[in-house]
Protein backbone atom coordinates (compact mmCIF):
# COMPACT_ATOMS: atom_id res chain seq x y z
CA UNK A 1 198.28 -41.79 -47.47
CA UNK A 2 196.24 -39.57 -45.02
CA UNK A 3 197.21 -38.03 -42.26
CA UNK A 4 194.97 -36.26 -39.37
CA UNK A 5 196.05 -32.82 -40.48
CA UNK A 6 194.67 -33.83 -44.22
CA UNK A 7 191.45 -35.23 -42.71
CA UNK A 8 190.97 -32.38 -40.47
CA UNK A 9 191.45 -29.92 -43.33
CA UNK A 10 188.70 -32.36 -45.73
CA UNK A 11 186.22 -32.30 -42.75
CA UNK A 12 186.55 -28.76 -41.44
CA UNK A 13 183.36 -27.64 -42.87
CA UNK A 14 181.47 -30.73 -42.44
CA UNK A 15 181.91 -31.01 -38.99
CA UNK A 16 181.00 -27.44 -38.14
CA UNK A 17 177.71 -28.06 -40.19
CA UNK A 18 177.42 -31.21 -38.23
CA UNK A 19 179.41 -32.13 -35.27
CA UNK A 20 177.65 -35.73 -34.90
CA UNK A 21 179.73 -36.80 -37.54
CA UNK A 22 181.12 -40.01 -36.12
CA UNK A 23 184.73 -41.11 -36.75
CA UNK A 24 183.49 -44.70 -38.58
CA UNK A 25 181.11 -42.39 -40.78
CA UNK A 26 184.37 -40.27 -41.61
CA UNK A 27 186.20 -43.30 -42.44
CA UNK A 28 183.55 -44.52 -44.77
CA UNK A 29 183.03 -41.51 -46.50
CA UNK A 30 186.75 -41.10 -47.41
CA UNK A 31 186.51 -44.68 -48.82
CA UNK A 32 183.89 -43.73 -51.11
CA UNK A 33 184.61 -40.10 -52.06
CA UNK A 34 188.79 -40.59 -52.20
CA UNK A 35 189.19 -44.63 -52.33
CA UNK A 36 191.30 -44.29 -49.44
CA UNK A 37 191.67 -46.63 -46.42
CA UNK A 38 192.17 -44.55 -42.82
CA UNK A 39 191.58 -46.23 -39.44
CA UNK A 40 189.08 -44.58 -36.86
CA UNK A 41 191.52 -43.67 -34.78
CA UNK A 42 193.10 -41.25 -37.09
CA UNK A 43 189.52 -39.72 -37.74
CA UNK A 44 188.96 -39.30 -34.22
CA UNK A 45 192.30 -37.17 -33.80
CA UNK A 46 191.57 -35.36 -36.99
CA UNK A 47 187.81 -34.31 -35.27
CA UNK A 48 189.70 -33.62 -31.71
CA UNK A 49 192.18 -31.19 -33.86
CA UNK A 50 189.10 -29.52 -35.96
CA UNK A 51 187.30 -28.98 -32.40
CA UNK A 52 190.33 -27.69 -30.66
CA UNK A 53 191.01 -25.25 -33.45
CA UNK A 54 187.34 -24.10 -32.82
CA UNK A 55 187.83 -23.35 -29.18
CA UNK A 56 190.74 -21.44 -29.97
CA UNK A 57 188.86 -19.06 -32.62
CA UNK A 58 187.02 -17.41 -29.49
CA UNK A 59 189.47 -14.16 -29.76
CA UNK A 60 188.49 -14.09 -33.67
CA UNK A 61 185.12 -13.92 -33.24
CA UNK A 62 184.95 -11.86 -30.45
CA UNK A 63 187.33 -9.20 -32.12
CA UNK A 64 185.04 -8.97 -35.10
CA UNK A 65 181.59 -8.54 -33.21
CA UNK A 66 181.59 -5.03 -34.37
CA UNK A 67 181.77 -6.02 -37.88
CA UNK A 68 178.98 -8.51 -37.68
CA UNK A 69 176.74 -5.89 -35.78
CA UNK A 70 177.39 -3.35 -38.79
CA UNK A 71 176.78 -6.29 -41.76
CA UNK A 72 173.33 -7.26 -39.63
CA UNK A 73 172.12 -3.36 -39.30
CA UNK A 74 172.38 -2.76 -42.92
CA UNK A 75 170.56 -5.76 -44.26
CA UNK A 76 168.08 -5.96 -41.61
CA UNK A 77 166.70 -2.24 -41.14
CA UNK A 78 164.97 -1.34 -37.52
CA UNK A 79 166.72 -4.56 -35.84
CA UNK A 80 167.61 -3.74 -32.14
CA UNK A 81 171.23 -4.92 -31.57
CA UNK A 82 173.25 -3.74 -28.75
CA UNK A 83 176.26 -4.65 -27.38
CA UNK A 84 177.87 -3.74 -23.83
CA UNK A 85 181.33 -4.17 -23.01
CA UNK A 86 183.62 -3.89 -20.00
CA UNK A 87 186.46 -0.77 -20.57
CA UNK A 88 190.16 -1.74 -20.36
CA UNK A 89 192.42 -1.15 -17.54
CA UNK A 90 193.84 2.25 -19.49
CA UNK A 91 192.79 4.19 -22.29
CA UNK A 92 193.16 2.58 -25.29
CA UNK A 93 193.29 -0.93 -24.10
CA UNK A 94 190.88 -3.62 -25.72
CA UNK A 95 187.43 -3.99 -23.83
CA UNK A 96 185.80 -7.02 -22.85
CA UNK A 97 182.72 -8.59 -23.76
CA UNK A 98 179.59 -8.40 -21.39
CA UNK A 99 176.85 -9.07 -22.99
CA UNK A 100 174.58 -8.04 -25.97
CA UNK A 101 170.89 -7.79 -27.10
CA UNK A 102 169.18 -8.89 -30.51
CA UNK A 103 165.57 -8.57 -31.69
CA UNK A 104 164.46 -8.32 -34.94
CA UNK A 105 161.70 -5.83 -36.47
CA UNK A 106 160.06 -8.85 -38.42
CA UNK A 107 159.85 -11.05 -35.47
CA UNK A 108 158.77 -8.33 -33.30
CA UNK A 109 156.01 -7.07 -35.33
CA UNK A 110 154.74 -10.13 -36.32
CA UNK A 111 154.28 -10.95 -32.50
CA UNK A 112 152.44 -7.87 -32.01
CA UNK A 113 149.89 -7.92 -34.48
CA UNK A 114 149.20 -11.81 -35.12
CA UNK A 115 150.31 -13.70 -31.77
CA UNK A 116 148.67 -14.32 -28.51
CA UNK A 117 150.36 -12.13 -25.99
CA UNK A 118 151.78 -15.17 -24.43
CA UNK A 119 155.77 -15.20 -23.85
CA UNK A 120 158.23 -18.16 -22.89
CA UNK A 121 161.25 -16.98 -21.28
CA UNK A 122 164.16 -19.10 -20.17
CA UNK A 123 168.04 -19.17 -20.23
CA UNK A 124 170.43 -21.81 -21.49
CA UNK A 125 174.24 -22.73 -21.02
CA UNK A 126 176.57 -22.05 -23.87
CA UNK A 127 178.83 -25.44 -24.20
CA UNK A 128 181.78 -23.13 -24.26
CA UNK A 129 185.06 -23.03 -22.78
CA UNK A 130 184.40 -19.42 -21.35
CA UNK A 131 181.52 -18.38 -19.23
CA UNK A 132 178.43 -17.67 -21.51
CA UNK A 133 174.35 -18.16 -21.32
CA UNK A 134 171.94 -17.41 -23.59
CA UNK A 135 168.55 -15.65 -22.43
CA UNK A 136 165.80 -15.85 -25.12
CA UNK A 137 162.13 -14.90 -25.22
CA UNK A 138 159.58 -16.90 -27.37
CA UNK A 139 156.36 -16.46 -28.52
CA UNK A 140 153.53 -18.98 -29.85
CA UNK A 141 151.76 -19.01 -33.20
CA UNK A 142 148.17 -19.47 -34.24
CA UNK A 143 149.05 -23.41 -34.92
CA UNK A 144 150.79 -23.53 -31.28
CA UNK A 145 154.23 -23.36 -32.91
CA UNK A 146 157.28 -21.27 -31.30
CA UNK A 147 158.07 -17.62 -32.74
CA UNK A 148 161.58 -16.41 -31.40
CA UNK A 149 161.22 -13.18 -30.75
CA UNK A 150 164.49 -11.88 -29.00
CA UNK A 151 167.58 -13.30 -27.64
CA UNK A 152 170.81 -12.18 -25.67
CA UNK A 153 173.99 -13.62 -24.56
CA UNK A 154 175.40 -12.61 -21.49
CA UNK A 155 178.51 -13.66 -19.24
CA UNK A 156 176.31 -15.25 -16.43
CA UNK A 157 172.43 -15.90 -15.20
CA UNK A 158 171.95 -13.31 -12.58
CA UNK A 159 169.70 -10.80 -11.11
CA UNK A 160 171.60 -8.06 -13.10
CA UNK A 161 171.43 -9.47 -16.59
CA UNK A 162 167.91 -10.68 -16.41
CA UNK A 163 166.65 -7.22 -15.07
CA UNK A 164 168.67 -5.83 -18.13
CA UNK A 165 166.78 -8.19 -20.35
CA UNK A 166 163.61 -7.80 -19.34
CA UNK A 167 163.81 -3.85 -19.79
CA UNK A 168 164.84 -4.18 -23.37
CA UNK A 169 162.51 -6.70 -24.28
CA UNK A 170 159.63 -4.77 -22.55
CA UNK A 171 160.98 -1.64 -24.41
CA UNK A 172 161.17 -3.71 -27.78
CA UNK A 173 157.57 -5.20 -27.61
CA UNK A 174 155.65 -2.49 -25.36
CA UNK A 175 154.85 -4.90 -22.89
CA UNK A 176 153.91 -2.09 -20.17
CA UNK A 177 150.99 -0.80 -22.55
CA UNK A 178 149.30 -4.41 -22.78
CA UNK A 179 146.28 -5.22 -20.94
CA UNK A 180 146.30 -8.88 -21.33
CA UNK A 181 150.11 -10.50 -20.88
CA UNK A 182 151.30 -13.73 -19.44
CA UNK A 183 154.81 -14.77 -19.15
CA UNK A 184 155.80 -18.34 -18.75
CA UNK A 185 159.25 -19.17 -16.97
CA UNK A 186 160.93 -21.69 -14.56
CA UNK A 187 161.21 -20.69 -10.45
CA UNK A 188 164.81 -18.68 -11.30
CA UNK A 189 165.06 -15.99 -8.83
CA UNK A 190 166.59 -13.30 -11.08
CA UNK A 191 164.14 -13.67 -13.46
CA UNK A 192 161.20 -13.50 -11.10
CA UNK A 193 162.41 -10.51 -9.59
CA UNK A 194 162.58 -8.72 -12.87
CA UNK A 195 159.28 -9.71 -13.79
CA UNK A 196 157.99 -8.35 -10.63
CA UNK A 197 159.79 -5.30 -10.81
CA UNK A 198 159.68 -4.56 -14.74
CA UNK A 199 156.08 -5.98 -15.57
CA UNK A 200 154.19 -5.84 -12.00
CA UNK A 201 150.58 -5.77 -13.67
CA UNK A 202 151.66 -8.59 -16.32
CA UNK A 203 150.46 -12.40 -15.27
CA UNK A 204 153.38 -14.38 -14.08
CA UNK A 205 152.75 -18.55 -14.44
CA UNK A 206 155.32 -20.86 -13.31
CA UNK A 207 155.92 -23.89 -15.52
CA UNK A 208 154.12 -26.54 -13.48
CA UNK A 209 156.71 -29.21 -14.86
CA UNK A 210 159.32 -27.74 -12.99
CA UNK A 211 157.20 -27.29 -9.80
CA UNK A 212 155.90 -31.14 -9.64
CA UNK A 213 159.73 -32.18 -10.26
CA UNK A 214 160.77 -30.18 -7.14
CA UNK A 215 157.72 -31.18 -5.21
CA UNK A 216 158.29 -34.71 -5.54
CA UNK A 217 161.85 -34.93 -5.84
CA UNK A 218 162.05 -37.51 -2.88
CA UNK A 219 158.98 -39.73 -4.12
CA UNK A 220 158.34 -42.17 -6.61
CA UNK A 221 154.55 -42.33 -5.95
CA UNK A 222 152.82 -42.39 -9.49
CA UNK A 223 149.30 -41.47 -7.42
CA UNK A 224 150.86 -38.07 -6.14
CA UNK A 225 151.76 -37.40 -9.69
CA UNK A 226 148.24 -37.90 -10.91
CA UNK A 227 146.84 -35.87 -8.17
CA UNK A 228 149.13 -32.74 -8.85
CA UNK A 229 148.15 -32.95 -13.10
CA UNK A 230 144.50 -32.81 -11.54
CA UNK A 231 145.12 -29.70 -9.91
CA UNK A 232 147.34 -28.11 -12.24
CA UNK A 233 144.61 -28.86 -14.92
CA UNK A 234 141.79 -27.52 -12.98
CA UNK A 235 139.69 -24.59 -14.53
CA UNK A 236 137.76 -23.74 -11.93
CA UNK A 237 138.48 -23.09 -8.21
CA UNK A 238 135.95 -25.33 -6.59
CA UNK A 239 137.28 -27.99 -8.95
CA UNK A 240 140.85 -27.23 -7.49
CA UNK A 241 139.66 -27.23 -3.92
CA UNK A 242 138.13 -30.60 -4.35
CA UNK A 243 141.41 -32.25 -6.00
CA UNK A 244 143.42 -30.28 -3.11
CA UNK A 245 141.00 -31.86 -0.48
CA UNK A 246 141.47 -35.35 -2.35
CA UNK A 247 145.25 -34.53 -1.97
CA UNK A 248 145.09 -34.05 1.48
CA UNK A 249 143.10 -37.56 2.10
CA UNK A 250 146.02 -39.50 0.55
CA UNK A 251 149.09 -37.43 2.05
CA UNK A 252 148.82 -34.67 4.26
CA UNK A 253 152.11 -33.85 4.57
CA UNK A 254 152.07 -33.64 0.29
CA UNK A 255 149.53 -31.47 0.61
CA UNK A 256 151.12 -29.03 3.08
CA UNK A 257 154.38 -29.08 0.98
CA UNK A 258 152.54 -28.21 -2.07
CA UNK A 259 150.43 -25.30 -0.64
CA UNK A 260 153.93 -23.61 -0.07
CA UNK A 261 154.63 -23.64 -4.08
CA UNK A 262 151.79 -20.69 -4.60
CA UNK A 263 149.63 -22.46 -6.38
CA UNK A 264 148.27 -19.34 -7.90
CA UNK A 265 150.85 -19.38 -10.47
CA UNK A 266 150.58 -22.64 -11.97
CA UNK A 267 147.11 -23.87 -11.80
CA UNK A 268 144.75 -22.98 -14.68
CA UNK A 269 141.94 -22.06 -11.88
CA UNK A 270 143.58 -18.96 -11.23
CA UNK A 271 144.51 -17.86 -14.81
CA UNK A 272 143.47 -14.91 -16.14
CA UNK A 273 141.09 -14.63 -18.98
CA UNK A 274 141.84 -12.87 -22.37
CA UNK A 275 145.28 -14.70 -23.79
CA UNK A 276 143.40 -17.33 -25.51
CA UNK A 277 146.16 -19.66 -23.98
CA UNK A 278 146.03 -22.40 -21.31
CA UNK A 279 149.77 -23.16 -21.07
CA UNK A 280 151.07 -24.14 -17.38
CA UNK A 281 154.12 -25.78 -19.12
CA UNK A 282 157.25 -23.59 -20.55
CA UNK A 283 156.97 -25.59 -23.56
CA UNK A 284 158.15 -22.54 -25.49
CA UNK A 285 161.22 -22.64 -24.25
CA UNK A 286 162.34 -25.91 -24.23
CA UNK A 287 161.19 -26.41 -27.91
CA UNK A 288 163.37 -23.50 -28.67
CA UNK A 289 166.58 -24.77 -26.85
CA UNK A 290 166.37 -27.83 -28.67
CA UNK A 291 166.38 -26.40 -31.82
CA UNK A 292 169.79 -24.69 -30.86
CA UNK A 293 171.38 -27.66 -28.76
CA UNK A 294 174.10 -27.49 -31.35
CA UNK A 295 174.52 -23.81 -31.94
CA UNK A 296 175.03 -23.74 -28.43
CA UNK A 297 178.27 -25.57 -29.13
CA UNK A 298 179.72 -22.92 -31.35
CA UNK A 299 181.44 -20.02 -31.04
CA UNK A 300 179.90 -16.58 -30.64
CA UNK A 301 179.53 -15.58 -34.40
CA UNK A 302 178.54 -18.87 -35.27
CA UNK A 303 176.15 -19.12 -32.68
CA UNK A 304 174.18 -15.95 -33.26
CA UNK A 305 174.27 -16.50 -37.15
CA UNK A 306 173.09 -20.22 -36.46
CA UNK A 307 170.03 -19.04 -34.58
CA UNK A 308 169.19 -16.07 -37.05
CA UNK A 309 169.17 -18.36 -40.17
CA UNK A 310 167.04 -21.04 -38.42
CA UNK A 311 164.37 -18.31 -37.90
CA UNK A 312 164.87 -17.06 -41.26
CA UNK A 313 164.45 -20.28 -42.64
CA UNK A 314 161.73 -21.49 -40.43
CA UNK A 315 159.55 -18.17 -41.46
CA UNK A 316 159.84 -18.86 -45.26
CA UNK A 317 159.05 -22.66 -44.67
CA UNK A 318 156.08 -21.69 -42.93
CA UNK A 319 154.72 -19.11 -45.15
CA UNK A 320 154.68 -21.58 -47.72
CA UNK A 321 152.83 -24.12 -45.51
CA UNK A 322 150.30 -21.51 -44.39
CA UNK A 323 149.41 -20.38 -48.19
CA UNK A 324 149.07 -23.76 -49.24
CA UNK A 325 146.34 -24.43 -46.64
CA UNK A 326 142.98 -25.07 -47.41
CA UNK A 327 141.21 -24.87 -44.41
CA UNK A 328 139.55 -21.96 -42.39
CA UNK A 329 141.83 -22.40 -39.30
CA UNK A 330 145.28 -24.08 -38.68
CA UNK A 331 145.54 -27.98 -38.56
CA UNK A 332 145.86 -27.96 -34.35
CA UNK A 333 142.81 -25.72 -34.42
CA UNK A 334 140.84 -27.86 -36.48
CA UNK A 335 141.77 -30.66 -34.07
CA UNK A 336 140.97 -28.96 -31.11
CA UNK A 337 137.65 -28.01 -32.60
CA UNK A 338 136.79 -31.63 -33.86
CA UNK A 339 137.52 -32.79 -30.29
CA UNK A 340 135.14 -31.05 -28.50
CA UNK A 341 132.58 -31.66 -31.33
CA UNK A 342 133.39 -35.62 -30.80
CA UNK A 343 132.32 -34.81 -26.95
CA UNK A 344 128.94 -33.28 -27.50
CA UNK A 345 127.27 -36.74 -27.74
CA UNK A 346 127.79 -37.05 -23.31
CA UNK A 347 126.06 -33.74 -22.79
CA UNK A 348 122.55 -33.10 -22.33
CA UNK A 349 121.14 -29.72 -22.92
CA UNK A 350 118.49 -28.03 -21.06
CA UNK A 351 117.34 -24.80 -22.70
CA UNK A 352 116.66 -21.15 -20.64
CA UNK A 353 115.10 -18.07 -21.34
CA UNK A 354 117.75 -15.14 -22.51
CA UNK A 355 119.86 -17.41 -24.44
CA UNK A 356 121.04 -19.75 -21.45
CA UNK A 357 121.54 -23.19 -21.62
CA UNK A 358 122.29 -25.90 -18.84
CA UNK A 359 124.74 -28.97 -20.02
CA UNK A 360 125.16 -31.92 -17.90
CA UNK A 361 127.86 -34.22 -18.25
CA UNK A 362 128.68 -37.05 -16.01
CA UNK A 363 126.08 -36.20 -13.45
CA UNK A 364 127.42 -32.48 -13.51
CA UNK A 365 125.84 -29.50 -14.74
CA UNK A 366 127.42 -26.47 -16.41
CA UNK A 367 126.23 -22.89 -17.07
CA UNK A 368 126.63 -21.34 -20.70
CA UNK A 369 125.97 -17.90 -21.68
CA UNK A 370 125.88 -17.59 -25.48
CA UNK A 371 125.34 -13.90 -25.49
CA UNK A 372 128.48 -13.27 -23.12
CA UNK A 373 130.13 -16.41 -25.00
CA UNK A 374 131.12 -17.86 -21.36
CA UNK A 375 130.97 -21.16 -19.64
CA UNK A 376 130.98 -22.30 -16.52
CA UNK A 377 133.89 -24.79 -16.65
CA UNK A 378 135.83 -21.32 -17.95
CA UNK A 379 137.70 -23.37 -20.88
CA UNK A 380 136.10 -21.34 -23.60
CA UNK A 381 136.97 -18.05 -21.90
CA UNK A 382 140.57 -19.28 -21.48
CA UNK A 383 141.66 -20.95 -24.85
CA UNK A 384 138.91 -19.15 -27.22
CA UNK A 385 137.96 -22.43 -28.83
CA UNK A 386 134.21 -23.69 -27.48
CA UNK A 387 134.25 -26.51 -25.12
CA UNK A 388 132.26 -29.16 -25.43
CA UNK A 389 129.62 -27.73 -23.46
CA UNK A 390 129.33 -24.51 -25.64
CA UNK A 391 129.58 -27.09 -28.56
CA UNK A 392 126.58 -28.91 -27.40
CA UNK A 393 124.63 -25.54 -27.51
CA UNK A 394 125.97 -24.60 -30.74
CA UNK A 395 125.10 -27.66 -32.63
CA UNK A 396 121.54 -27.63 -31.01
CA UNK A 397 121.14 -24.57 -32.39
CA UNK A 398 122.33 -25.44 -35.89
CA UNK A 399 125.02 -23.25 -35.95
CA UNK A 400 128.86 -24.15 -36.86
CA UNK A 401 131.63 -24.19 -34.25
CA UNK A 402 133.83 -22.37 -36.30
CA UNK A 403 132.00 -19.34 -36.05
CA UNK A 404 132.57 -19.04 -32.49
CA UNK A 405 136.66 -19.76 -32.64
CA UNK A 406 138.98 -16.73 -32.25
CA UNK A 407 140.72 -15.22 -34.81
CA UNK A 408 144.04 -16.10 -33.40
CA UNK A 409 143.48 -19.56 -34.81
CA UNK A 410 142.85 -18.47 -38.70
CA UNK A 411 145.02 -19.26 -41.79
CA UNK A 412 144.80 -15.60 -42.40
CA UNK A 413 146.25 -14.86 -39.24
CA UNK A 414 148.83 -17.68 -39.39
CA UNK A 415 149.65 -16.54 -42.52
CA UNK A 416 150.23 -12.71 -41.77
CA UNK A 417 152.91 -14.08 -38.82
CA UNK A 418 155.19 -15.19 -41.39
CA UNK A 419 154.83 -12.85 -44.33
CA UNK A 420 157.98 -10.82 -43.27
CA UNK A 421 161.28 -12.23 -42.46
CA UNK A 422 164.43 -12.22 -41.42
CA UNK A 423 166.97 -10.89 -44.32
CA UNK A 424 170.03 -12.91 -45.23
CA UNK A 425 173.70 -11.63 -43.89
CA UNK A 426 176.49 -12.33 -46.08
CA UNK A 427 179.59 -14.20 -44.89
CA UNK A 428 182.52 -13.08 -42.63
CA UNK A 429 185.10 -12.30 -45.65
CA UNK A 430 182.25 -9.65 -46.99
CA UNK A 431 181.73 -7.89 -43.68
CA UNK A 432 182.48 -3.78 -43.75
CA UNK A 433 185.20 -3.06 -41.38
CA UNK A 434 184.51 -0.81 -38.55
CA UNK A 435 188.19 -0.43 -37.32
CA UNK A 436 187.05 -0.56 -33.64
CA UNK A 437 189.00 -1.97 -31.05
CA UNK A 438 188.57 -5.36 -30.82
CA UNK A 439 186.77 -7.04 -28.10
CA UNK A 440 188.40 -10.11 -25.54
CA UNK A 441 185.96 -12.65 -24.96
CA UNK A 442 184.99 -13.35 -21.32
CA UNK A 443 186.85 -14.83 -18.60
CA UNK A 444 187.35 -18.69 -18.98
CA UNK A 445 185.08 -21.01 -17.28
CA UNK A 446 186.90 -23.13 -14.27
CA UNK A 447 185.87 -26.55 -14.32
CA UNK A 448 183.99 -28.40 -17.14
CA UNK A 449 182.35 -26.39 -19.39
CA UNK A 450 178.68 -26.70 -20.14
CA UNK A 451 176.01 -26.63 -17.20
CA UNK A 452 176.96 -28.41 -13.88
CA UNK A 453 175.61 -32.02 -13.33
CA UNK A 454 172.80 -32.24 -11.82
CA UNK A 455 173.09 -35.98 -10.92
CA UNK A 456 175.58 -35.53 -8.38
CA UNK A 457 175.83 -38.15 -5.31
CA UNK A 458 173.72 -36.75 -2.45
CA UNK A 459 175.74 -35.73 0.48
CA UNK A 460 175.62 -37.73 3.73
CA UNK A 461 173.79 -36.35 7.07
CA UNK A 462 177.69 -35.47 8.42
CA UNK A 463 179.01 -34.70 5.07
CA UNK A 464 179.98 -31.16 3.91
CA UNK A 465 178.34 -29.79 0.80
CA UNK A 466 180.94 -27.67 -0.12
CA UNK A 467 182.58 -28.56 -3.33
CA UNK A 468 186.39 -28.08 -2.31
CA UNK A 469 185.82 -30.52 0.53
CA UNK A 470 183.45 -32.98 -1.15
CA UNK A 471 185.62 -35.90 -0.35
CA UNK A 472 185.91 -35.20 3.31
CA UNK A 473 183.80 -35.85 6.32
CA UNK A 474 182.85 -33.54 8.50
CA UNK A 475 184.18 -33.67 12.14
CA UNK A 476 181.40 -31.73 13.62
CA UNK A 477 178.79 -34.70 14.30
CA UNK A 478 181.48 -37.52 14.31
CA UNK A 479 181.39 -39.74 17.27
CA UNK A 480 184.62 -40.89 18.07
CA UNK A 481 185.12 -45.03 19.32
CA UNK A 482 187.98 -46.24 20.87
CA UNK A 483 189.41 -49.60 19.38
CA UNK A 484 191.02 -50.75 22.21
CA UNK A 485 187.75 -50.93 24.90
CA UNK A 486 185.39 -50.41 22.16
CA UNK A 487 183.54 -47.26 24.22
CA UNK A 488 182.56 -44.24 22.54
CA UNK A 489 183.80 -40.68 23.80
CA UNK A 490 187.67 -41.17 23.09
CA UNK A 491 190.57 -42.98 21.62
CA UNK A 492 193.16 -45.41 21.80
CA UNK A 493 195.82 -42.85 23.12
CA UNK A 494 194.01 -41.87 26.05
CA UNK A 495 192.20 -44.90 26.64
CA UNK A 496 192.93 -46.41 30.47
CA UNK A 497 190.43 -49.07 30.41
CA UNK A 498 191.18 -53.04 29.95
CA UNK A 499 191.70 -54.26 26.33
CA UNK A 500 188.47 -55.73 24.66
CA UNK A 501 188.88 -58.73 22.56
CA UNK A 502 187.29 -58.29 19.38
CA UNK A 503 184.19 -60.65 18.72
CA UNK A 504 184.88 -63.36 16.38
CA UNK A 505 184.53 -62.78 12.76
CA UNK A 506 181.08 -64.10 11.33
CA UNK A 507 181.23 -67.30 9.41
CA UNK A 508 181.22 -67.08 6.06
CA UNK A 509 179.29 -69.10 3.45
CA UNK A 510 176.00 -70.95 2.95
CA UNK A 511 174.73 -74.13 4.99
CA UNK A 512 174.78 -76.85 2.72
CA UNK A 513 172.87 -79.95 2.82
CA UNK A 514 174.79 -83.10 3.47
CA UNK A 515 173.99 -86.53 1.58
CA UNK A 516 170.62 -88.73 2.98
CA UNK A 517 173.16 -91.73 4.02
CA UNK A 518 175.12 -89.28 6.57
CA UNK A 519 172.41 -87.80 8.07
CA UNK A 520 171.02 -91.51 9.04
CA UNK A 521 174.56 -92.19 10.50
CA UNK A 522 173.36 -89.31 12.93
CA UNK A 523 175.23 -86.27 11.47
CA UNK A 524 173.62 -83.18 11.17
CA UNK A 525 171.71 -82.41 7.71
CA UNK A 526 173.79 -79.26 7.24
CA UNK A 527 177.20 -78.23 7.01
CA UNK A 528 179.22 -74.87 6.86
CA UNK A 529 182.00 -74.23 4.53
CA UNK A 530 184.35 -71.76 5.23
CA UNK A 531 186.82 -69.42 3.64
CA UNK A 532 190.05 -69.76 5.29
CA UNK A 533 192.23 -67.10 4.85
CA UNK A 534 195.74 -66.10 6.69
CA UNK A 535 195.31 -63.38 8.66
CA UNK A 536 197.94 -61.43 10.71
CA UNK A 537 197.22 -59.77 14.05
CA UNK A 538 199.24 -57.99 16.34
CA UNK A 539 200.25 -59.68 19.82
CA UNK A 540 198.06 -59.05 22.45
């Protein structure tokens, strides 16, 4: 009753919205809607046909990229949408796509006016048959949720594209003029170079999770991981040095290798004050990449529309949540405040003159200055929420801890973050025609699409690391053994020694106990069961 072409036509839109729809779910859906029975194999072939047709649509998507740019500019004034192409070989020939950059005015203004000066930057593979990477910059709002700021699609993740993306991002947000700015990223070499070149005054934090994974790649010692997080979460240099000394006593070699990872970039003890954020993990970018994991499988225009639509819907939903909030601060800020208040019970306060206080916790004393709003543990200055030592002083003075919390965490500021949002865009049939030359997609990627496998087998000592010779052994350090005399340094063809007989084969099987009656007759208590096989050998 239904062929795979008909099934593909019925499920084309559903598979676009939900690519994870399985063949068995398709069978149940057809049975429920049309009361027809089809096999799972038919549905699997129909799904494959839809996905192949989508891959073939790359040319159509790239050919209408100018029309999409015109539609987005028309509906969202003030957006920065730049497309770069590579000219054709002759005048009038088609151009090839190179890269594009998008930054909506609503996302940019909300981050600059209401969010903390912290940006997470990362790149992600696009799961296409052609070359493609997505570069994105993500901020953090008052409730510690992601705020996508800008994103770009490039052909490959290299030094030139990272430099180009960072220059556009700096110009869009005015990053060169910011006094307190923190950028969080992994150790991608091109990104590190771009940050140091374009924003030399900014604080560059590296993701401590990436540092730890690379540092203890060959070790499964849980104690090393525990000591690493103690070092990474230290707020003072003295605390940092104490934990490093503990690591040195536990494993001197691990201590030496950790010193080479530049701890100033991933330990909180060396972070600057003023960002109201103590992040040393790039969870901002990881969370954003997770929200677009299905969009990264789609062609270019579907990818851009999916990201734009997600940002538009996210802004609308969060504005409703923020507007309905009945508390003074955001939910996660209140949880942190209550946690600090609960820790006051373990503190002992000693008053001093000039609004100074000494707080003792677990045998360690901390210095609190209420005039400057500082604490010796540095957490209050770094996060913007009073620590347990400051909370002990505030409660002892019969004041409210909420009065000393930064404005970034208030409900008013959080609602202003989502007051203005991205405007909707019409569908492809309604886009204006610019009549510009179509754009060709980037070159096709060799091998499997998507990110390369990180779990490849480790190469042996004498095995080459080249991908073209991955199944071949290197002869550089191989030791030759003669099969005639069993000596090293030559082979059988040039051997002049006498032939050495091969040693007898090892007995196979395990010893078995014999009955007690046989042992009493003087027979041994064990016997071997041999595996007798027919073997052929050349005559000596």
